[in-house]
PDB file of C-alpha atoms in Angstrom:
ATOM      1  CA  UNK A1365     -14.277   6.981 -16.535  1.00 86.00           C
ATOM      2  CA  UNK A1366     -12.081   3.952 -17.010  1.00 92.00           C
ATOM      3  CA  UNK A1367      -9.624   2.625 -14.452  1.00 95.00           C
ATOM      4  CA  UNK A1368      -6.819   3.623 -16.842  1.00 96.00           C
ATOM      5  CA  UNK A1369      -8.129   7.211 -17.051  1.00 96.00           C
ATOM      6  CA  UNK A1370      -8.350   7.365 -13.257  1.00 96.00           C
ATOM      7  CA  UNK A1371      -4.783   6.051 -13.033  1.00 97.00           C
ATOM      8  CA  UNK A1372      -3.615   8.900 -15.294  1.00 97.00           C
ATOM      9  CA  UNK A1373      -5.312  11.452 -13.019  1.00 96.00           C
ATOM     10  CA  UNK A1374      -3.511  10.249  -9.896  1.00 97.00           C
ATOM     11  CA  UNK A1375      -0.469  11.719  -8.176  1.00 98.00           C
ATOM     12  CA  UNK A1376       2.983  10.482  -7.192  1.00 97.00           C
ATOM     13  CA  UNK A1377       4.162   9.485  -3.726  1.00 97.00           C
ATOM     14  CA  UNK A1378       5.876  12.836  -3.124  1.00 96.00           C
ATOM     15  CA  UNK A1379       2.807  14.784  -4.273  1.00 97.00           C
ATOM     16  CA  UNK A1380       0.749  12.650  -1.896  1.00 97.00           C
ATOM     17  CA  UNK A1381       3.137  13.287   1.004  1.00 96.00           C
ATOM     18  CA  UNK A1382       3.222  17.004   0.254  1.00 95.00           C
ATOM     19  CA  UNK A1383      -0.553  17.231   0.668  1.00 92.00           C
ATOM     20  CA  UNK A1384       0.326  17.741   4.324  1.00 91.00           C
ATOM     21  CA  UNK A1385       2.816  20.183   5.781  1.00 90.00           C
ATOM     22  CA  UNK A1386       3.122  18.729   9.239  1.00 92.00           C
ATOM     23  CA  UNK A1387       2.632  15.539  11.237  1.00 94.00           C
ATOM     24  CA  UNK A1388       1.214  13.243   8.550  1.00 95.00           C
ATOM     25  CA  UNK A1389       3.990  14.155   6.121  1.00 96.00           C
ATOM     26  CA  UNK A1390       6.661  13.651   8.781  1.00 95.00           C
ATOM     27  CA  UNK A1391       5.244  10.295   9.852  1.00 94.00           C
ATOM     28  CA  UNK A1392       4.908   8.993   6.290  1.00 95.00           C
ATOM     29  CA  UNK A1393       8.460  10.018   5.392  1.00 96.00           C
ATOM     30  CA  UNK A1394       9.783   8.529   8.647  1.00 95.00           C
ATOM     31  CA  UNK A1395       8.150   5.192   7.818  1.00 95.00           C
ATOM     32  CA  UNK A1396       9.587   5.357   4.293  1.00 95.00           C
ATOM     33  CA  UNK A1397      13.092   6.172   5.529  1.00 95.00           C
ATOM     34  CA  UNK A1398      13.055   3.249   7.978  1.00 94.00           C
ATOM     35  CA  UNK A1399      11.979   0.524   5.539  1.00 95.00           C
ATOM     36  CA  UNK A1400      14.625  -2.200   5.616  1.00 93.00           C
ATOM     37  CA  UNK A1401      14.651  -4.593   2.666  1.00 95.00           C
ATOM     38  CA  UNK A1402      16.909  -7.642   2.815  1.00 95.00           C
ATOM     39  CA  UNK A1403      18.806  -8.856  -0.245  1.00 97.00           C
ATOM     40  CA  UNK A1404      16.403 -11.721  -0.934  1.00 96.00           C
ATOM     41  CA  UNK A1405      13.345  -9.461  -1.000  1.00 97.00           C
ATOM     42  CA  UNK A1406      15.215  -6.884  -3.064  1.00 97.00           C
ATOM     43  CA  UNK A1407      16.024  -9.608  -5.614  1.00 97.00           C
ATOM     44  CA  UNK A1408      12.354 -10.629  -5.687  1.00 97.00           C
ATOM     45  CA  UNK A1409      11.377  -7.012  -6.410  1.00 97.00           C
ATOM     46  CA  UNK A1410      14.071  -6.746  -9.090  1.00 97.00           C
ATOM     47  CA  UNK A1411      12.772  -9.983 -10.626  1.00 96.00           C
ATOM     48  CA  UNK A1412       9.632  -8.273 -11.911  1.00 96.00           C
ATOM     49  CA  UNK A1413      10.369  -7.610 -15.586  1.00 96.00           C
ATOM     50  CA  UNK A1414       6.967  -6.348 -16.771  1.00 96.00           C
ATOM     51  CA  UNK A1415       5.276  -3.061 -15.879  1.00 97.00           C
ATOM     52  CA  UNK A1416       2.991  -3.339 -12.854  1.00 98.00           C
ATOM     53  CA  UNK A1417       0.438  -0.547 -12.420  1.00 98.00           C
ATOM     54  CA  UNK A1418      -0.784   0.058  -8.892  1.00 98.00           C
ATOM     55  CA  UNK A1419      -3.754   2.365  -8.400  1.00 98.00           C
ATOM     56  CA  UNK A1420      -3.785   3.525  -4.799  1.00 98.00           C
ATOM     57  CA  UNK A1421      -6.855   4.840  -3.008  1.00 98.00           C
ATOM     58  CA  UNK A1422      -5.475   6.700  -0.005  1.00 97.00           C
ATOM     59  CA  UNK A1423      -5.681   9.770   2.205  1.00 96.00           C
ATOM     60  CA  UNK A1424      -2.634  11.354   3.848  1.00 95.00           C
ATOM     61  CA  UNK A1425      -4.346  11.510   7.274  1.00 96.00           C
ATOM     62  CA  UNK A1426      -4.995   7.744   7.399  1.00 96.00           C
ATOM     63  CA  UNK A1427      -2.648   5.801   9.723  1.00 95.00           C
ATOM     64  CA  UNK A1428      -2.763   2.665   7.513  1.00 96.00           C
ATOM     65  CA  UNK A1429      -1.883   4.799   4.472  1.00 97.00           C
ATOM     66  CA  UNK A1430       1.067   6.366   6.309  1.00 96.00           C
ATOM     67  CA  UNK A1431       2.367   2.841   6.941  1.00 95.00           C
ATOM     68  CA  UNK A1432       1.635   1.017   3.679  1.00 97.00           C
ATOM     69  CA  UNK A1433       1.887   3.606   0.892  1.00 97.00           C
ATOM     70  CA  UNK A1434       5.637   4.113   1.568  1.00 97.00           C
ATOM     71  CA  UNK A1435       6.135   0.399   0.793  1.00 97.00           C
ATOM     72  CA  UNK A1436       5.126   1.099  -2.800  1.00 97.00           C
ATOM     73  CA  UNK A1437       7.598   3.943  -3.122  1.00 97.00           C
ATOM     74  CA  UNK A1438      10.350   1.662  -1.823  1.00 97.00           C
ATOM     75  CA  UNK A1439       9.420  -0.899  -4.489  1.00 97.00           C
ATOM     76  CA  UNK A1440       9.649   1.783  -7.209  1.00 97.00           C
ATOM     77  CA  UNK A1441      13.011   2.898  -5.857  1.00 96.00           C
ATOM     78  CA  UNK A1442      14.279  -0.670  -6.318  1.00 97.00           C
ATOM     79  CA  UNK A1443      12.497  -1.448  -9.598  1.00 97.00           C
ATOM     80  CA  UNK A1444      11.000   1.257 -11.850  1.00 97.00           C
ATOM     81  CA  UNK A1445       8.748  -1.362 -13.480  1.00 97.00           C
ATOM     82  CA  UNK A1446       6.338  -0.572 -10.645  1.00 97.00           C
ATOM     83  CA  UNK A1447       4.169   2.439 -11.444  1.00 97.00           C
ATOM     84  CA  UNK A1448       1.902   3.923  -8.817  1.00 97.00           C
ATOM     85  CA  UNK A1449      -0.829   6.485  -9.035  1.00 98.00           C
ATOM     86  CA  UNK A1450      -2.505   7.763  -5.885  1.00 98.00           C
ATOM     87  CA  UNK A1451      -6.077   9.032  -5.856  1.00 98.00           C
ATOM     88  CA  UNK A1452      -8.428  10.044  -3.091  1.00 96.00           C
ATOM     89  CA  UNK A1453     -11.068   7.621  -1.883  1.00 93.00           C
ATOM     90  CA  UNK A1454     -13.476  10.549  -1.813  1.00 92.00           C
ATOM     91  CA  UNK A1455     -15.355  10.658  -5.098  1.00 92.00           C
ATOM     92  CA  UNK A1456     -13.834   7.414  -6.381  1.00 93.00           C
ATOM     93  CA  UNK A1457     -15.759   4.923  -4.265  1.00 91.00           C
ATOM     94  CA  UNK A1458     -17.381   3.361  -7.339  1.00 92.00           C
ATOM     95  CA  UNK A1459     -13.971   2.010  -8.385  1.00 92.00           C
ATOM     96  CA  UNK A1460     -13.632   0.391  -4.956  1.00 94.00           C
ATOM     97  CA  UNK A1461     -16.999  -1.411  -4.992  1.00 91.00           C
ATOM     98  CA  UNK A1462     -15.489  -4.842  -5.647  1.00 91.00           C
ATOM     99  CA  UNK A1463     -13.004  -4.421  -2.794  1.00 93.00           C
ATOM    100  CA  UNK A1464     -15.264  -3.457   0.111  1.00 92.00           C
ATOM    101  CA  UNK A1465     -14.805  -5.134   3.476  1.00 91.00           C
ATOM    102  CA  UNK A1466     -18.059  -5.740   5.355  1.00 90.00           C
ATOM    103  CA  UNK A1467     -19.779  -3.343   2.964  1.00 90.00           C
ATOM    104  CA  UNK A1468     -17.307  -0.491   3.539  1.00 92.00           C
ATOM    105  CA  UNK A1469     -14.496   0.951   1.460  1.00 93.00           C
ATOM    106  CA  UNK A1470     -11.165   0.735   3.278  1.00 95.00           C
ATOM    107  CA  UNK A1471      -7.984   2.692   2.758  1.00 97.00           C
ATOM    108  CA  UNK A1472      -5.489   2.183   1.580  1.00 97.00           C
ATOM    109  CA  UNK A1473      -6.756  -0.017  -1.207  1.00 97.00           C
ATOM    110  CA  UNK A1474      -4.131  -0.908  -3.801  1.00 98.00           C
ATOM    111  CA  UNK A1475      -5.424  -2.258  -7.116  1.00 97.00           C
ATOM    112  CA  UNK A1476      -2.563  -4.281  -8.569  1.00 98.00           C
ATOM    113  CA  UNK A1477      -2.754  -4.446 -12.379  1.00 97.00           C
ATOM    114  CA  UNK A1478      -0.572  -5.620 -15.235  1.00 97.00           C
ATOM    115  CA  UNK A1479       0.763  -3.334 -17.979  1.00 96.00           C
ATOM    116  CA  UNK A1480      -2.639  -3.483 -19.739  1.00 96.00           C
ATOM    117  CA  UNK A1481      -4.524  -2.622 -16.527  1.00 97.00           C
ATOM    118  CA  UNK A1482      -5.846  -6.162 -16.132  1.00 96.00           C
ATOM    119  CA  UNK A1483      -6.468  -6.761 -12.398  1.00 95.00           C
ATOM    120  CA  UNK A1484      -4.020  -9.072 -10.643  1.00 96.00           C
ATOM    121  CA  UNK A1485      -5.239  -8.545  -7.092  1.00 96.00           C
ATOM    122  CA  UNK A1486      -5.865  -6.022  -4.346  1.00 97.00           C
ATOM    123  CA  UNK A1487      -4.198  -5.110  -1.093  1.00 97.00           C
ATOM    124  CA  UNK A1488      -6.732  -3.725   1.350  1.00 97.00           C
ATOM    125  CA  UNK A1489      -5.863  -1.718   4.457  1.00 95.00           C
ATOM    126  CA  UNK A1490      -3.353  -3.961   6.268  1.00 95.00           C
ATOM    127  CA  UNK A1491      -1.174  -6.988   5.536  1.00 96.00           C
ATOM    128  CA  UNK A1492      -2.852 -10.390   5.898  1.00 94.00           C
ATOM    129  CA  UNK A1493      -0.510 -11.433   8.709  1.00 93.00           C
ATOM    130  CA  UNK A1494      -1.992  -8.708  10.919  1.00 92.00           C
ATOM    131  CA  UNK A1495      -5.541  -9.683   9.955  1.00 93.00           C
ATOM    132  CA  UNK A1496      -4.716 -13.309  10.848  1.00 93.00           C
ATOM    133  CA  UNK A1497      -3.412 -12.306  14.290  1.00 92.00           C
ATOM    134  CA  UNK A1498      -6.546 -10.229  14.915  1.00 90.00           C
ATOM    135  CA  UNK A1499      -8.677 -13.154  13.760  1.00 89.00           C
ATOM    136  CA  UNK A1500      -7.216 -15.430  16.433  1.00 89.00           C
ATOM    137  CA  UNK A1501      -8.609 -13.040  19.038  1.00 80.00           C
ATOM    138  CA  UNK A1502      -5.785 -13.303  21.563  1.00 88.00           C
ATOM    139  CA  UNK A1503      -5.687  -9.808  23.071  1.00 90.00           C
ATOM    140  CA  UNK A1504      -2.024  -9.767  24.096  1.00 91.00           C
ATOM    141  CA  UNK A1505      -0.883 -10.938  20.656  1.00 92.00           C
ATOM    142  CA  UNK A1506      -3.147  -8.381  18.977  1.00 92.00           C
ATOM    143  CA  UNK A1507      -1.800  -5.520  21.091  1.00 91.00           C
ATOM    144  CA  UNK A1508       1.823  -6.505  20.429  1.00 93.00           C
ATOM    145  CA  UNK A1509       1.180  -6.964  16.688  1.00 93.00           C
ATOM    146  CA  UNK A1510      -0.594  -3.596  16.377  1.00 92.00           C
ATOM    147  CA  UNK A1511       2.277  -1.841  18.139  1.00 93.00           C
ATOM    148  CA  UNK A1512       4.762  -3.454  15.764  1.00 93.00           C
ATOM    149  CA  UNK A1513       2.545  -2.599  12.797  1.00 93.00           C
ATOM    150  CA  UNK A1514       2.332   1.066  13.808  1.00 91.00           C
ATOM    151  CA  UNK A1515       6.139   1.150  13.948  1.00 90.00           C
ATOM    152  CA  UNK A1516       6.263  -0.157  10.370  1.00 89.00           C
ATOM    153  CA  UNK A1517       7.514  -3.621  11.288  1.00 91.00           C
ATOM    154  CA  UNK A1518       5.121  -5.397   8.900  1.00 94.00           C
ATOM    155  CA  UNK A1519       5.947  -3.367   5.786  1.00 95.00           C
ATOM    156  CA  UNK A1520       7.900  -6.239   4.258  1.00 95.00           C
ATOM    157  CA  UNK A1521       4.711  -8.307   4.552  1.00 96.00           C
ATOM    158  CA  UNK A1522       2.863  -5.683   2.511  1.00 97.00           C
ATOM    159  CA  UNK A1523       5.582  -5.879  -0.157  1.00 97.00           C
ATOM    160  CA  UNK A1524       5.499  -9.687  -0.174  1.00 97.00           C
ATOM    161  CA  UNK A1525       1.713  -9.704  -0.620  1.00 96.00           C
ATOM    162  CA  UNK A1526       1.972  -7.374  -3.605  1.00 97.00           C
ATOM    163  CA  UNK A1527       4.744  -9.496  -5.137  1.00 97.00           C
ATOM    164  CA  UNK A1528       2.636 -12.635  -4.676  1.00 96.00           C
ATOM    165  CA  UNK A1529      -0.179 -11.031  -6.679  1.00 96.00           C
ATOM    166  CA  UNK A1530       2.206 -10.000  -9.449  1.00 95.00           C
ATOM    167  CA  UNK A1531       4.013 -13.333  -9.668  1.00 86.00           C
ATOM    168  CA  UNK A1532       0.884 -15.489 -10.011  1.00 69.00           C
TER     169      UNK A1532
END
């Protein structure tokens, strides 16, 4: 199966959210509702004039998915040139082979592609800013950053990373 065929088999954000009837759904929608985009970032999102296809490997129970997948829906809400398709990691690992971290597939993994499904980049699991803080190894900073992350305070960083891949 091609990446384009897999993209066509995927589901929308609301179908993804509705895979759960309880806590995961509530948490994901709460994160989505609380995303605050400033005017500058909104203009950057609106500045994308070509279709951007984003294939998302995610599971509704995953805490990182509950935080980062809503960022994509917010981008679509602002600019319909972003198209997302969400598929399960389970059974699709072969498509994630080039994006493993330490030999393991991570979710969410977002494959950012142009209108012809040519790869532009990948967002894997968490925004780079959080990975950088963890890499410094300062426990207090890591704890504070993870708490902020779990509250959705780094979602704009996820959006900026995706935009950077698209704008290259």
